[in-house]
Tab-separated table of C-alpha atoms in Angstrom:
chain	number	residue	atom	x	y	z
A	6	UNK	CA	-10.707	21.594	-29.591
A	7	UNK	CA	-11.327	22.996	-26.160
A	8	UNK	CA	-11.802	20.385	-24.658
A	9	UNK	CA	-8.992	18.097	-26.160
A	10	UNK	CA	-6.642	20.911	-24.838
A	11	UNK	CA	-7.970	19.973	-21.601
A	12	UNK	CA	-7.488	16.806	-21.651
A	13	UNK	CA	-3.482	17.580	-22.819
A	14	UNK	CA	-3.308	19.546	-19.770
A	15	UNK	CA	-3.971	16.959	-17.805
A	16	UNK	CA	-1.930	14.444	-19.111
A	17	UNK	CA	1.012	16.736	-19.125
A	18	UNK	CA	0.425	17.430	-15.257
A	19	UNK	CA	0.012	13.764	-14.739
A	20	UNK	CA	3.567	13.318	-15.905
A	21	UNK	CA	5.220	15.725	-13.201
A	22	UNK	CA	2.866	14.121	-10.237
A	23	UNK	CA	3.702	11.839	-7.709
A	24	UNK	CA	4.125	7.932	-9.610
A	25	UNK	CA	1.469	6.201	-9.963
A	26	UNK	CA	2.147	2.635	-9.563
A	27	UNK	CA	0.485	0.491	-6.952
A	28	UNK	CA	2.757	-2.843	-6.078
A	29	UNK	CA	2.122	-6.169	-4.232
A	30	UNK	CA	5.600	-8.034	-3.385
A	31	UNK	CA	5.468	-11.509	-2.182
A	32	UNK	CA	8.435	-12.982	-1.547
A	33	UNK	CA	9.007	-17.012	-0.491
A	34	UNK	CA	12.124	-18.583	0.748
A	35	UNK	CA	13.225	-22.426	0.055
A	36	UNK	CA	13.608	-24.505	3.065
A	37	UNK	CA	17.485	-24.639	2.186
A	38	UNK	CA	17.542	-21.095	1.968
A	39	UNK	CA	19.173	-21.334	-1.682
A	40	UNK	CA	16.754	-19.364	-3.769
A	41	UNK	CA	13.443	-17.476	-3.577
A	42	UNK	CA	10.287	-17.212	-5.652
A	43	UNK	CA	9.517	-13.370	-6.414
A	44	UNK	CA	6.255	-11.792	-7.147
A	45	UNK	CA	5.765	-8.559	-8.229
A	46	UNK	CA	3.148	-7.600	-9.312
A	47	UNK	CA	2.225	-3.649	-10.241
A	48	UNK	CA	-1.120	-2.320	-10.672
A	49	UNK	CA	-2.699	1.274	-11.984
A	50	UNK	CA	-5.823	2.728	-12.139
A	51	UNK	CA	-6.257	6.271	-14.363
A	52	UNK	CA	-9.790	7.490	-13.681
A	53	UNK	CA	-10.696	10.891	-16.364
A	54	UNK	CA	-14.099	12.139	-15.657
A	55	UNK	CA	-15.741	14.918	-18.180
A	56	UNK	CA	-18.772	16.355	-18.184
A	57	UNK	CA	-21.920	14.178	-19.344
A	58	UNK	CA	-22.902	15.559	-22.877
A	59	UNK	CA	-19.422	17.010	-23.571
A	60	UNK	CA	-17.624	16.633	-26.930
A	61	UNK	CA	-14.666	14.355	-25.058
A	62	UNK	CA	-17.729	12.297	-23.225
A	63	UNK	CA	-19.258	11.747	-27.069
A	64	UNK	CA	-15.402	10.684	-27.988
A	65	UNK	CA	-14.780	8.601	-25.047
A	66	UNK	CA	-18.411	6.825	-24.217
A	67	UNK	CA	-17.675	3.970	-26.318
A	68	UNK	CA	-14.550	3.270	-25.750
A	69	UNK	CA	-13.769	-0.524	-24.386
A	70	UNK	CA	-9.857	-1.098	-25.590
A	71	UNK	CA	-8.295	-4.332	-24.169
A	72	UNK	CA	-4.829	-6.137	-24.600
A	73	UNK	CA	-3.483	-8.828	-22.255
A	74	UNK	CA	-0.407	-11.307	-22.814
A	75	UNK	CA	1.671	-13.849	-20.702
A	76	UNK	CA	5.507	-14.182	-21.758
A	77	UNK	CA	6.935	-17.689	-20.435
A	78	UNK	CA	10.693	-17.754	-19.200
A	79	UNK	CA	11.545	-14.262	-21.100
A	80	UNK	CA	14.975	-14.660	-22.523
A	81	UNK	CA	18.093	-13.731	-20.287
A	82	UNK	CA	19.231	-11.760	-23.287
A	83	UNK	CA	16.388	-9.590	-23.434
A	84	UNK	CA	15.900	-5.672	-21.981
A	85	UNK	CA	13.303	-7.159	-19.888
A	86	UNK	CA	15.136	-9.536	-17.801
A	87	UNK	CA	18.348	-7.652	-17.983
A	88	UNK	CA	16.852	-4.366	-16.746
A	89	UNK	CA	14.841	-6.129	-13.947
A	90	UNK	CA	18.111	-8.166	-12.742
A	91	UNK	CA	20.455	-5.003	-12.908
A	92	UNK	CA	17.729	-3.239	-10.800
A	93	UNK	CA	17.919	-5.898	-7.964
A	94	UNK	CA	21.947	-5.458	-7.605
A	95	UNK	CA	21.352	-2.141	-7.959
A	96	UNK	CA	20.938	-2.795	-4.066
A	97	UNK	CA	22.239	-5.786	-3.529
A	98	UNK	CA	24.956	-7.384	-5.877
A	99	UNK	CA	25.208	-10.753	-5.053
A	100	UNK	CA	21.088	-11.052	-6.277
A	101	UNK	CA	21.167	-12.965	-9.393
A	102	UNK	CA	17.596	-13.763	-11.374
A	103	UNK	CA	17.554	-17.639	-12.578
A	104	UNK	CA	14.387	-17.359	-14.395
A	105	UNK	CA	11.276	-14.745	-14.955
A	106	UNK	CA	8.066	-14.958	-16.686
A	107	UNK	CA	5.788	-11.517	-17.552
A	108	UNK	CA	2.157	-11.173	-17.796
A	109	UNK	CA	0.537	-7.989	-18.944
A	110	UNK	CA	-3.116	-6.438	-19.177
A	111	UNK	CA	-4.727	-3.201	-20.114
A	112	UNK	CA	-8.269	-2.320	-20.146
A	113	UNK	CA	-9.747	0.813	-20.628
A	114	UNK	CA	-13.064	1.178	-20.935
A	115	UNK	CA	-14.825	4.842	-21.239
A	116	UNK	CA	-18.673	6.074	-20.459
A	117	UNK	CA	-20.572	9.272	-20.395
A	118	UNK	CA	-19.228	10.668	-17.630
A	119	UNK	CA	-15.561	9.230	-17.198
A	120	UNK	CA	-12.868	6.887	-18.822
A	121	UNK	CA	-11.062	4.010	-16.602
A	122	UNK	CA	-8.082	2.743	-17.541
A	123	UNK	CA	-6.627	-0.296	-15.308
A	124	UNK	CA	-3.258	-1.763	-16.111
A	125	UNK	CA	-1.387	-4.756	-14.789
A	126	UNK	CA	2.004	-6.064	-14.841
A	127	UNK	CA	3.108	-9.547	-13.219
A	128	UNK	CA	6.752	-10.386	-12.847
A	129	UNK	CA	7.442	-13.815	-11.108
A	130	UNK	CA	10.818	-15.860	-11.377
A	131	UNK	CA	13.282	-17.324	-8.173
A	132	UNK	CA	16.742	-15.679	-7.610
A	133	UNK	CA	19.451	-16.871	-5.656
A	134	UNK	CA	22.029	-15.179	-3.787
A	135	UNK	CA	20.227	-13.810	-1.223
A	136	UNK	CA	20.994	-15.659	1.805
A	137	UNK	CA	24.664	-16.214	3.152
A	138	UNK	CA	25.231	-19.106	5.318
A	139	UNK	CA	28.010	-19.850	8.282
A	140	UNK	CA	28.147	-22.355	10.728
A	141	UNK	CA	26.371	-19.808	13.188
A	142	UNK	CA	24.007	-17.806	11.420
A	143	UNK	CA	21.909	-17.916	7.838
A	144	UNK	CA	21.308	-13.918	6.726
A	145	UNK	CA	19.497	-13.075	3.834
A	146	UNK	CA	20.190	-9.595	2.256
A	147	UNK	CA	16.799	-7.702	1.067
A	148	UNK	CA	17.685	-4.173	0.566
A	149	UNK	CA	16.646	-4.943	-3.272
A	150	UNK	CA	12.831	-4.960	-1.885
A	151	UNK	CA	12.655	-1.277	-2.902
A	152	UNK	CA	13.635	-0.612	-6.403
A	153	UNK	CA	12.137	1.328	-9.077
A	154	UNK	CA	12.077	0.422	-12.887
A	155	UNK	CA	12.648	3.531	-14.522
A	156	UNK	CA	11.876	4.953	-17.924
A	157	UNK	CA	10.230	2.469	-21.337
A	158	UNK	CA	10.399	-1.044	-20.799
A	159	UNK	CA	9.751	-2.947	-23.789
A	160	UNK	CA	8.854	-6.745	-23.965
A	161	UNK	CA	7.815	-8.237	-27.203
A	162	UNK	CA	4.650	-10.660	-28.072
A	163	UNK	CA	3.552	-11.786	-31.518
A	164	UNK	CA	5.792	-9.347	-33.524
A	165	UNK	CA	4.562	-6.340	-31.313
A	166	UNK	CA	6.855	-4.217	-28.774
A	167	UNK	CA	4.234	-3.716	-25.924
A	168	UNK	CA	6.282	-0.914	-23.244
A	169	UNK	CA	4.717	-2.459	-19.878
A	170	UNK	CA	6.039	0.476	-17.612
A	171	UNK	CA	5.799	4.092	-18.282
A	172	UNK	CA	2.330	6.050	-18.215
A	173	UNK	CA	2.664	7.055	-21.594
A	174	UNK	CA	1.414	3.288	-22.802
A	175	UNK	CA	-0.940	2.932	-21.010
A	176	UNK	CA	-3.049	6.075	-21.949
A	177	UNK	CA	-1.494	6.054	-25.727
A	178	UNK	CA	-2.900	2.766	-26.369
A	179	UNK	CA	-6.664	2.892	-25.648
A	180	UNK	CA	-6.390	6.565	-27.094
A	181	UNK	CA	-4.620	5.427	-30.252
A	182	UNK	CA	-7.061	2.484	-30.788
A	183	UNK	CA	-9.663	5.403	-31.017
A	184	UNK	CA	-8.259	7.204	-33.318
A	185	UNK	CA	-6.890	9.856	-30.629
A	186	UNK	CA	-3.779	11.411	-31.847
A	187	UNK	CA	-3.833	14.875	-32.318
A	188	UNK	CA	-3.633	16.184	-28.355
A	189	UNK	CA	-1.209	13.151	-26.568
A	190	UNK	CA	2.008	14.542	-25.382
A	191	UNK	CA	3.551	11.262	-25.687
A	192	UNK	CA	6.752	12.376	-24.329
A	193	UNK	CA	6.316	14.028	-21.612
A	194	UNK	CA	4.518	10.475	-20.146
A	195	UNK	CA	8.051	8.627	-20.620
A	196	UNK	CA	9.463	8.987	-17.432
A	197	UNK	CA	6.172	8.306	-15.497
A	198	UNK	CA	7.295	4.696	-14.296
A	199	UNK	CA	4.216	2.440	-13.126
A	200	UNK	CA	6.824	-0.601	-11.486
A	201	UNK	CA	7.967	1.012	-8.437
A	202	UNK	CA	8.716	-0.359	-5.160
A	203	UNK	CA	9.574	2.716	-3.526
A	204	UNK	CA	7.097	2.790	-1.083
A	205	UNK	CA	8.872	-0.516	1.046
A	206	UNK	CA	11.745	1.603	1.388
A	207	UNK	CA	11.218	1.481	4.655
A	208	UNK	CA	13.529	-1.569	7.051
A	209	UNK	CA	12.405	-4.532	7.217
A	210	UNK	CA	12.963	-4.258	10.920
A	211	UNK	CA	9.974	-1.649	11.171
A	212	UNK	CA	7.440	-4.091	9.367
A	213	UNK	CA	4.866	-6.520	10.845
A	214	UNK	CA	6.241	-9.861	11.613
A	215	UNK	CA	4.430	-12.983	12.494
A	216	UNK	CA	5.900	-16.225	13.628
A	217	UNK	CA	3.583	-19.756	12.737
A	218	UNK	CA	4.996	-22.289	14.907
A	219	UNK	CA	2.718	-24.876	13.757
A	220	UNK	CA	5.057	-24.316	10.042
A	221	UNK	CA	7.787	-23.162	11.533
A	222	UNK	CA	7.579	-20.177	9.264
A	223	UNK	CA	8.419	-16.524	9.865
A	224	UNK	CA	6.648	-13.972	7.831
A	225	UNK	CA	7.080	-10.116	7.393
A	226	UNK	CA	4.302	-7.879	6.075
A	227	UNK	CA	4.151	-4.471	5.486
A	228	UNK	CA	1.299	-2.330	3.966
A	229	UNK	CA	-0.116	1.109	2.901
A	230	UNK	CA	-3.573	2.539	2.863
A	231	UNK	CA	-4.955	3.179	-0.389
A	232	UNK	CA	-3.290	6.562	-1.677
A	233	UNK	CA	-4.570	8.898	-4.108
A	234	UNK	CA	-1.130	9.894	-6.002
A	235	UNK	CA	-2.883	12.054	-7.881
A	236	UNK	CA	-6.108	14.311	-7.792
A	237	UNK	CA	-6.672	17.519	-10.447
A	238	UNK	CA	-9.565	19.051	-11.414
A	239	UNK	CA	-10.120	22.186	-13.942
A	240	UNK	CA	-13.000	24.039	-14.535
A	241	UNK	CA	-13.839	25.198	-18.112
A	242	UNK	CA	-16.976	27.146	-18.719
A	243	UNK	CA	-18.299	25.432	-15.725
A	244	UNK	CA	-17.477	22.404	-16.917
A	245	UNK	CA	-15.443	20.008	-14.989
A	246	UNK	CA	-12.918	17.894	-15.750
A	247	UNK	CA	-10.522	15.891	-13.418
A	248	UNK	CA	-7.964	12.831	-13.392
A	249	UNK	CA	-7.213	10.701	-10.483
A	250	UNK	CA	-4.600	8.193	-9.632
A	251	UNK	CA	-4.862	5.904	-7.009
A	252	UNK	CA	-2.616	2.593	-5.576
A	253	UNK	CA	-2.341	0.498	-2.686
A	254	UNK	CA	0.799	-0.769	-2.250
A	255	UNK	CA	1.717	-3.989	0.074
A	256	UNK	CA	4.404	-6.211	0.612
A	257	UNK	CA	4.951	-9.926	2.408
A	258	UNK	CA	8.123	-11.904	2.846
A	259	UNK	CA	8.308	-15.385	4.016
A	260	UNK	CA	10.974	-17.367	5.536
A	261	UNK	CA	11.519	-21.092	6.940
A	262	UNK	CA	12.337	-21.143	10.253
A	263	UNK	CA	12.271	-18.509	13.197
A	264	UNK	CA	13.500	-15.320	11.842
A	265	UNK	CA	14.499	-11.808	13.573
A	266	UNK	CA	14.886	-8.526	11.237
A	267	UNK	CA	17.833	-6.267	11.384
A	268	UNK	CA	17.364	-3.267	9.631
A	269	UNK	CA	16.967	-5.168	5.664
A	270	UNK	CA	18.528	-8.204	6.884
A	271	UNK	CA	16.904	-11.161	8.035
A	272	UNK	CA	18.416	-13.729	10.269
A	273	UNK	CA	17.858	-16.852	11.289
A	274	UNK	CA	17.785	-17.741	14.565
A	275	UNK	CA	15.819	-20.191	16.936
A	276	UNK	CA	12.627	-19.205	19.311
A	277	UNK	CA	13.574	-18.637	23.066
A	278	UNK	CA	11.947	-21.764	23.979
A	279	UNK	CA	14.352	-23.556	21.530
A	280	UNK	CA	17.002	-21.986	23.197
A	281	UNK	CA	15.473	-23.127	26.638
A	282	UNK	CA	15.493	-26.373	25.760
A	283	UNK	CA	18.951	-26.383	24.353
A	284	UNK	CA	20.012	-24.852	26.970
A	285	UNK	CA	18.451	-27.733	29.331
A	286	UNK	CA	19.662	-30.120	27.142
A	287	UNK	CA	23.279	-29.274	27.355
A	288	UNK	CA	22.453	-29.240	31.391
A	289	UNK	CA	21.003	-32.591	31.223
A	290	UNK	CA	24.332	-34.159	29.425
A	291	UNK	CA	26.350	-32.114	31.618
A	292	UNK	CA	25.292	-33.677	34.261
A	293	UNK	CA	25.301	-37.319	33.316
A	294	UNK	CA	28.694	-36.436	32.225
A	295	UNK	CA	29.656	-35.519	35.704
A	296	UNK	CA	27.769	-38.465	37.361
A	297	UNK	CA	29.211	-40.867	34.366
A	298	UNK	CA	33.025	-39.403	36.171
A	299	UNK	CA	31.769	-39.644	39.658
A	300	UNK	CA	31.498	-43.167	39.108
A	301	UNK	CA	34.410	-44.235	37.450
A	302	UNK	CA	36.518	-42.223	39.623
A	303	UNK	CA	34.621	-43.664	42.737
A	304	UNK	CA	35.087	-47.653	41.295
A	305	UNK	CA	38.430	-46.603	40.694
A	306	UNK	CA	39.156	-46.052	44.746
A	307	UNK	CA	37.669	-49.228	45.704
């Protein structure tokens, strides 16, 4: 019983660290700038190593626990799509989700010495709204880049209610399928979200950005170094036990055409050499305009 206490200490702890989550966005604008194909995809890793030879490494050593599922065009009606859309306009209103599809995996698999559990949660759909277009200028709006799904969210597959975001599923689970019950302090894991952008707060103006002439395609990137959210240990009669959390979050947004970013907006502009060549252009017929009058005005004295 020791030793399950020790492992409800951690837990709890894990569920007043930092979150946990670990989030690739990819983001890819039409040519016509009316919608956008979203990626999002959120991945953890929970490491728990115990001492080789303990009673929770005798528990945990066989444990292999896997579930993984792929929901087609989830229902509009649903919390899913409904939570996910009201989080977009939660920074940008005029965002609106035309379809979204969900796949989901969990795998935890325990040894001797430690337990790894390694969830992952794919959103992808397109959403309009983004861009607004005038005769001078095309701006696209992505303040939304940053949001954080908080609290249970619950998708159902095969007459099952699977909660794809909050700690607390993903340890309950693998635990649950081994008969682990007695020590899980299910709700303090609740608000422990795992689908958060938070990290890309920062403007998109700060990120990388890379210009491909040859596709006429502007792209901006931003990225993290791996992170360890979370790192406890506790000693027990010399016995060591310890959790770790780790993510690596990155982000990419691409856009037809050449594209400048001011602070989340992105606007579309042309290259300098463009410009030059308008420019140039506009000389050129200038000045066949003028020679066009010099001669009609010159025939018209003879």
């Amino acid at each position: 019983m020791r030793t399950l206490f020790v492992i409800a200490l951690l837990v709890l702890l894990c569920a007043f660290s930092s979150l946990i989550s670990a989030t690739t966005l990819t983001v890819n604008v039409s040519r016509n700038y009316k919608q956008a194909e979203i990626v999002l995809a959120s991945n953890s890793q929970l490491v728990f190593t115990y001492p080789e030879n303990s009673p929770t490494s005798f528990v945990l050593r066989s444990l292999n626990y896997s579930v993984a599922f792929s929901v087609a065009n989830v229902p509009r009606d649903s919390e899913v799509f409904q939570r996910f859309q009201a989080y977009l306009r939660s920074a940008y209103s005029n965002i609106t989700l035309e379809n979204l599809s969900v796949s989901f995996s969990l795998h935890a698999l325990g040894n001797s010495t430690e337990l790894v559990v390694s969830k992952s949660v794919v959103f992808s759909g397109y959403a309009t709204g983004i861009f607004n277009r005038t005769r001078q200028t095309i701006i696209g709006n992505f303040a939304w880049k940053s949001f954080v799904i908080k609290g249970p969210l619950e998708i159902d597959f095969e007459d099952e209610r699977f909660d794809i975001n909050s700690a607390n599923f993903m340890l309950m689970a693998p635990l649950l399928h081994k008969g682990i019950t007695q020590f899980l302090p299910l709700e303090d894991l609740q608000g422990t979200s795992t689908i958060n952008l938070s990290s890309l707060n920062t403007p998109i103006s700060e990120w990388k950005r890379t210009y491909d002439p040859s596709t006429n395609t502007t792209t901006f990137s931003k990225s993290v170094q791996s992170v360890t959210a979370l790192n406890l240990s506790l000693s027990v009669n010399g016995n060591v036990y310890a959790l770790r959390l780790t993510y690596d979050p990155s982000a990419e947004i691409s856009v037809p055409g050449y594209a400048i970013a001011q602070g989340n907006e992105i606007v579309i502009t042309k290259p300098q050499s463009m410009i030059d060549l308008d420019l140039s252009a506009s000389i050129a017929i200038a000045l066949v305009l003028i020679g066009i009058g010099a001669l009609l005005y010159l025939r018209r004295m003879r």
